[in-house]
Coordinates of C-alpha atoms in Angstrom, one line a residue:
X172 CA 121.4 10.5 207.5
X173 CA 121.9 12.7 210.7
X174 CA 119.3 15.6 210.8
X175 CA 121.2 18.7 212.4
X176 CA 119.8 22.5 213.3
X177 CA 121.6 24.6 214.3
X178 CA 120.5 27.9 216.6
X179 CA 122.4 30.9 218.7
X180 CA 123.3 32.5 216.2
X181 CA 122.6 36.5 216.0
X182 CA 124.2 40.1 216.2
X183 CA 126.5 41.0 218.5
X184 CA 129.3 44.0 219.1
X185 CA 132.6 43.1 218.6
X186 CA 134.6 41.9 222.1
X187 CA 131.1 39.7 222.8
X188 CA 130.0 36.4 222.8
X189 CA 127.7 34.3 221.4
X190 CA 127.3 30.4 221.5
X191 CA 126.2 28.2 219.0
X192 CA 124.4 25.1 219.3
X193 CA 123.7 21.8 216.7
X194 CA 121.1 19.4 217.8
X195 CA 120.9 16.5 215.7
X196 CA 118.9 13.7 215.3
X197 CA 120.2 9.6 214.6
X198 CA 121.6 7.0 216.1
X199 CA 125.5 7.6 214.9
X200 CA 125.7 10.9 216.6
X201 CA 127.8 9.4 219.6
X202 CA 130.1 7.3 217.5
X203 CA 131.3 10.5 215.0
X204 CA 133.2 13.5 215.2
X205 CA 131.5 17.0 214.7
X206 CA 132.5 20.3 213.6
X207 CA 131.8 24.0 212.6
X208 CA 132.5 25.6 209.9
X209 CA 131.6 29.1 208.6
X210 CA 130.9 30.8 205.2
X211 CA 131.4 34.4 204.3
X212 CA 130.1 35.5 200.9
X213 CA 131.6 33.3 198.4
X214 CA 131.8 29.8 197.7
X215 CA 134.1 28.1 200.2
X216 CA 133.3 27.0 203.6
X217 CA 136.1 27.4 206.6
X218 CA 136.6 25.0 208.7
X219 CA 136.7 26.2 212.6
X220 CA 136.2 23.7 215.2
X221 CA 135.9 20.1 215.4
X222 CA 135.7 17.7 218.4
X223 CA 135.8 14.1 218.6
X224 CA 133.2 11.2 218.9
X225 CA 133.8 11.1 222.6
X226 CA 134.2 15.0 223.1
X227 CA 138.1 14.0 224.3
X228 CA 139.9 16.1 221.6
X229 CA 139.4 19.3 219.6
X230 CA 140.8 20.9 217.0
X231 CA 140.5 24.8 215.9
X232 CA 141.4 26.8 213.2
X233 CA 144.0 29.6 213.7
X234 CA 141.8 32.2 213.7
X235 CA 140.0 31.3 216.3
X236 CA 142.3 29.6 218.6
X237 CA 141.7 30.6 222.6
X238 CA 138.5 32.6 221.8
X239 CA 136.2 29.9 220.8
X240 CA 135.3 26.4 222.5
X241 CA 134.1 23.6 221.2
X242 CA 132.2 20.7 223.2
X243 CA 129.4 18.4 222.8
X244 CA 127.0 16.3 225.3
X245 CA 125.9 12.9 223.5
X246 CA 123.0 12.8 226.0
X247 CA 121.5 15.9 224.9
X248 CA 122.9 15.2 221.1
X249 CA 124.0 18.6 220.7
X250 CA 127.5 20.1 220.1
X251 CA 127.9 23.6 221.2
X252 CA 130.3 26.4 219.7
X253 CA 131.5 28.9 222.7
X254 CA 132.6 32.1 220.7
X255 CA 134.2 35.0 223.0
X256 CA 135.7 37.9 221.9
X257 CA 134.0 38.1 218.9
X258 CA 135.3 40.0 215.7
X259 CA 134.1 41.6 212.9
X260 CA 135.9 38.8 210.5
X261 CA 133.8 35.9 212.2
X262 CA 131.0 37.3 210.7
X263 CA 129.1 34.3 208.7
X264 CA 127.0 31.9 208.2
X265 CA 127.5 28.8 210.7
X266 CA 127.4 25.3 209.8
X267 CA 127.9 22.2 212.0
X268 CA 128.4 18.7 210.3
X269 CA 129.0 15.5 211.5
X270 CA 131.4 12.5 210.1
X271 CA 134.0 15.0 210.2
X272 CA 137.3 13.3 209.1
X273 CA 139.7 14.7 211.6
X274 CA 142.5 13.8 209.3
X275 CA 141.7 16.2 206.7
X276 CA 139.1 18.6 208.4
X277 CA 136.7 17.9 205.8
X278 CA 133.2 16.0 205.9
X279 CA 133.0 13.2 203.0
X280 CA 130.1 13.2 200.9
X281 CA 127.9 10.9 203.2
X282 CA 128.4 13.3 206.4
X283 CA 125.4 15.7 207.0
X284 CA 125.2 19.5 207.0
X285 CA 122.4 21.7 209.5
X286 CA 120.8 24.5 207.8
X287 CA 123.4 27.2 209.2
X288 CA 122.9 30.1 211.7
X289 CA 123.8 33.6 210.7
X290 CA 126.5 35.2 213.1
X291 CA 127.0 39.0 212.1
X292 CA 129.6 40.8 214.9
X293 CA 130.2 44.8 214.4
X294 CA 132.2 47.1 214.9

């Protein structure tokens, strides 16, 4: 199992930026595709960002589309989340994952989840 954590996180005024990073730990980090997702208070998780093994494709939800960049570096092991323009709705809790299916946008029972970093944006 990958080990992730995930840091950046933090408050910030709406119309800001913060970035997000996920350093994990194992030897299948290079060979898999990452996301982020996010979860406001309730019990479903959103997807919002994925990118793949080789950091040659990404994939966003709607709602963030042209404010927030995904990318990883395989040497460092860590994917980053670039979030500009920042608005109250992304407020959450941020979770990177690994063995993300890119088919479905969903991590299968065997992928691994970090710990999440909270990312409160106000008004």
């Amino acid at each position: 199992q990958v080990q992730l954590v995930e840091s950046g996180g933090g408050l910030v005024q709406a119309g800001g930026s913060l970035r997000l990073s996920c350093a994990a730990s194992g030897r299948t980090f290079s060979t898999s595709a990452m996301g982020w997702f996010r979860q406001a208070p309730g019990p479903e998780r959103e997807f919002v960002a994925a990118v793949s093994r080789n950091g040659g494709n990404t994939y966003y939800a709607d709602s963030v589309k042209g404010r927030f960049t995904i990318s990883r570096d395989n040497a460092k092991n860590t994917v980053y989340l670039q979030m500009n323009s920042l608005k109250p709705e992304d407020t959450a809790v941020y979770f990177c994952a690994t063995d993300l299916d890119l088919r479905t946008m969903r991590v299968p029972p065997f992928g691994s989840w970090g710990q999440g970093t909270q990312v409160t944006v106000s008004s």
